[in-house]
XYZ file of C-alpha atoms in Angstrom:
280
model
C 50.661 130.322 126.161
C 47.264 129.883 124.523
C 45.829 126.437 123.799
C 45.941 127.220 120.060
C 49.658 128.045 120.004
C 51.499 126.180 117.264
C 48.278 125.195 115.518
C 46.569 126.486 112.387
C 43.592 128.660 113.306
C 40.522 128.769 111.094
C 38.625 132.046 111.226
C 36.712 134.536 109.124
C 38.348 137.220 107.019
C 37.231 139.747 104.409
C 39.112 138.713 101.279
C 39.614 140.903 98.213
C 39.740 138.550 95.238
C 39.858 141.213 92.517
C 40.457 144.931 92.246
C 37.340 146.949 93.000
C 35.144 143.881 93.531
C 33.230 143.497 96.831
C 35.143 141.833 99.645
C 34.001 138.295 100.444
C 33.775 136.895 103.973
C 35.706 133.628 103.769
C 36.972 131.006 106.186
C 40.752 131.253 106.102
C 43.538 129.246 107.705
C 46.035 131.315 109.682
C 49.358 129.553 110.237
C 51.333 129.831 113.497
C 53.855 132.672 113.808
C 57.442 131.985 112.784
C 60.620 133.580 114.156
C 60.098 137.200 115.270
C 56.395 137.022 114.462
C 53.255 137.355 116.561
C 49.783 135.998 115.914
C 47.032 138.147 117.329
C 43.275 138.144 117.607
C 41.825 141.288 116.048
C 38.968 142.664 118.125
C 38.431 145.991 116.359
C 39.521 147.334 113.001
C 38.673 150.515 111.154
C 38.721 151.438 107.490
C 41.332 153.827 106.101
C 41.263 155.417 102.661
C 44.586 153.681 101.973
C 42.785 150.335 102.132
C 40.280 151.569 99.565
C 43.010 152.983 97.320
C 44.890 149.700 97.101
C 41.697 147.668 96.837
C 40.848 149.749 93.776
C 44.409 149.093 92.500
C 45.025 152.695 91.520
C 48.597 153.635 90.723
C 50.361 150.497 91.978
C 51.007 146.863 91.211
C 47.814 144.847 91.820
C 48.259 141.914 94.186
C 45.293 139.601 94.709
C 43.776 137.770 96.506
C 44.564 139.867 99.546
C 43.417 140.704 103.063
C 43.493 144.442 103.677
C 43.307 146.458 106.883
C 45.926 148.260 108.986
C 44.085 150.258 111.687
C 43.260 147.834 114.458
C 43.481 146.747 118.053
C 43.923 143.201 119.247
C 45.269 140.722 121.776
C 48.331 138.514 121.351
C 47.350 134.861 120.850
C 50.856 133.379 120.525
C 54.413 134.390 119.673
C 57.138 132.911 117.513
C 60.731 132.105 118.329
C 62.820 135.079 119.437
C 59.901 137.219 120.610
C 60.585 138.314 124.188
C 58.833 141.678 124.501
C 55.312 140.306 124.037
C 53.332 137.378 125.396
C 49.876 135.874 125.007
C 47.230 138.201 126.401
C 49.052 141.476 125.743
C 46.999 144.234 124.106
C 48.643 145.589 120.973
C 48.217 147.872 117.993
C 49.692 146.786 114.636
C 51.563 149.470 112.678
C 52.464 149.345 108.996
C 55.856 151.044 109.403
C 57.716 149.098 112.052
C 61.091 149.338 113.733
C 63.692 146.584 113.927
C 65.609 148.732 116.468
C 68.952 147.714 114.958
C 69.371 149.483 111.604
C 70.858 152.960 111.132
C 67.424 154.523 110.650
C 66.012 153.038 113.847
C 69.020 154.291 115.805
C 68.782 157.769 114.312
C 66.946 160.554 116.142
C 65.788 162.034 112.834
C 64.311 159.037 111.001
C 62.095 156.066 111.676
C 62.108 154.625 108.145
C 63.433 151.226 109.180
C 65.530 149.424 106.554
C 63.749 146.146 107.295
C 60.194 147.121 108.194
C 59.430 150.320 106.310
C 56.128 150.243 104.463
C 56.134 148.079 101.349
C 52.784 147.879 99.568
C 54.071 145.412 96.972
C 55.097 142.762 99.494
C 52.351 140.273 100.268
C 54.359 137.743 102.283
C 56.233 137.557 105.577
C 59.898 138.468 105.739
C 61.157 135.414 107.602
C 60.463 132.884 104.838
C 58.789 134.745 101.969
C 55.490 132.949 102.533
C 51.970 134.001 103.487
C 50.432 132.950 106.793
C 46.949 133.054 105.217
C 45.465 130.392 102.970
C 42.148 128.994 101.752
C 42.188 125.271 100.925
C 45.924 125.477 100.326
C 45.770 128.620 98.172
C 47.886 131.479 99.611
C 46.144 134.768 100.388
C 48.457 137.783 100.393
C 49.149 140.101 103.307
C 48.820 143.892 103.133
C 51.527 146.205 104.578
C 52.412 143.510 107.085
C 49.184 143.839 109.081
C 46.042 142.504 107.292
C 43.585 143.348 110.029
C 40.387 142.506 108.098
C 40.723 139.048 109.625
C 39.765 137.675 113.020
C 43.383 136.501 113.396
C 46.506 137.806 111.705
C 50.278 137.377 111.894
C 52.540 140.411 112.224
C 56.284 140.960 112.609
C 57.029 141.805 116.240
C 58.619 145.095 115.153
C 55.243 146.179 113.738
C 53.392 145.927 117.038
C 52.997 148.465 119.833
C 52.071 147.153 123.263
C 49.438 149.294 124.968
C 47.774 149.599 128.343
C 45.053 146.912 128.580
C 42.663 149.482 130.049
C 42.710 151.504 126.813
C 39.471 150.923 124.837
C 40.494 149.032 121.709
C 37.455 150.244 119.782
C 38.791 153.787 120.062
C 42.582 153.499 120.142
C 42.617 151.261 117.052
C 42.794 154.404 114.903
C 46.183 155.177 116.461
C 47.609 152.427 114.249
C 47.548 154.792 111.281
C 45.752 158.105 111.690
C 48.007 159.442 114.437
C 51.124 157.356 113.976
C 51.470 158.092 110.252
C 55.018 159.361 109.990
C 54.923 159.688 113.785
C 54.106 163.297 113.047
C 54.302 164.732 116.522
C 57.763 163.334 117.109
C 58.912 164.121 113.566
C 57.780 167.702 113.941
C 59.753 168.089 117.144
C 62.908 166.214 116.118
C 63.186 167.044 112.421
C 61.588 170.446 111.900
C 62.949 171.572 115.279
C 60.776 174.703 115.487
C 61.657 177.435 117.918
C 59.356 178.276 120.775
C 56.903 180.970 119.739
C 56.903 179.974 116.051
C 53.896 180.401 113.790
C 52.885 177.158 112.079
C 50.402 176.390 109.282
C 48.903 172.894 109.055
C 47.225 171.965 105.773
C 44.436 169.431 106.236
C 42.864 168.791 109.641
C 42.254 165.082 109.423
C 43.928 162.689 111.845
C 47.381 163.248 110.341
C 47.047 167.031 110.380
C 45.813 167.016 113.957
C 48.887 164.990 114.938
C 51.060 167.670 113.338
C 49.158 170.375 115.206
C 49.707 168.492 118.456
C 53.419 168.375 117.683
C 53.415 172.120 117.048
C 51.671 172.740 120.352
C 54.185 170.544 122.163
C 57.002 172.603 120.652
C 55.531 175.806 122.057
C 54.235 177.341 118.819
C 52.417 180.583 119.567
C 50.116 180.429 116.546
C 48.901 177.324 114.760
C 46.922 178.110 111.630
C 44.728 175.257 110.445
C 43.832 175.092 106.749
C 40.938 172.915 105.594
C 38.018 172.975 103.175
C 35.668 171.814 105.938
C 35.028 174.647 108.394
C 33.315 172.322 110.873
C 36.706 170.811 111.692
C 37.955 173.956 113.416
C 36.214 173.315 116.736
C 37.736 169.845 117.053
C 41.116 171.152 115.896
C 41.193 173.603 118.801
C 41.601 170.626 121.125
C 44.902 169.879 119.376
C 46.261 173.407 119.584
C 44.961 175.070 116.417
C 44.437 178.761 117.203
C 43.215 180.087 113.847
C 41.428 178.661 110.863
C 41.489 179.370 107.134
C 39.052 177.867 104.639
C 40.445 178.470 101.098
C 36.900 178.430 99.690
C 36.104 181.580 101.653
C 38.843 183.617 99.963
C 39.353 184.882 96.417
C 43.138 184.628 96.563
C 45.493 181.648 96.967
C 45.561 180.372 100.537
C 49.309 180.954 100.838
C 48.685 184.663 100.280
C 46.005 184.662 102.982
C 48.445 183.059 105.422
C 51.200 185.471 104.374
C 48.905 188.389 105.194
C 48.098 186.917 108.601
C 51.743 186.481 109.465
C 52.631 189.877 107.973
C 50.262 191.506 110.457
C 52.018 189.604 113.206
C 55.432 190.894 112.171
C 54.091 194.434 111.752
C 52.780 194.373 115.303
C 56.133 193.069 116.515
C 57.912 195.867 114.658
C 55.637 198.508 116.188
C 56.464 197.224 119.646
C 60.150 197.551 118.885
C 59.595 201.111 117.693
C 57.882 201.913 120.967
C 60.802 200.547 122.938
C 63.351 202.752 121.207
C 64.900 205.390 123.494
């Protein structure tokens, strides 16, 4: 156990006081973790467009002051009562959609939308007692999607943490917290879509989420994976994730779905010709 366990930790955090206003580096107090919670030291965090979207307060209920951030890598500083899977010193990644492991969704092979820990952008407090673990001179500072990684220390529900190999470089794997794990696309593709081996798949958008879907398609044995993106430079990187063909809608005068339909029509025509050749 660390020598700060059970104590309030003072550290720096980037606080959003108002929608769209610059974040301010403040000294915040971070309370000890309560039951089923973990306090961790954030070593690396990245910026996701979701952070920007909610900072701008577009299309949702504004909640300020708040500490954003959800793509990060850190080390466990201390754990609360009931936490047995993690200990001080473990390397972890926080995730905004956690798993309690007990509800019907967590036990299902076709869903990971946990009843307790599914993403909730309106909640700015911890589940155990409805309070924030962040404060400045006694004033509560709200959490964001249960992670709030724009702080040197944060408190997260144990079900929203993934323990990782300590040899993994945190400055690189921190993006796994969101970009790849969003919807757990690879697993969802395999367990929900259940594609047959040899299928042709089209993936729209070749950012981190789309690449995760392409990886899932490759794992399923898809014979053709058609990547669709407005940025042609993404094709080379997408090949590493299994994308075999690329379509840029800007390079065509017809809707992209028609372009894809023509590609797959040629495939079926070739298959038909082979069958004709095999006829006695």
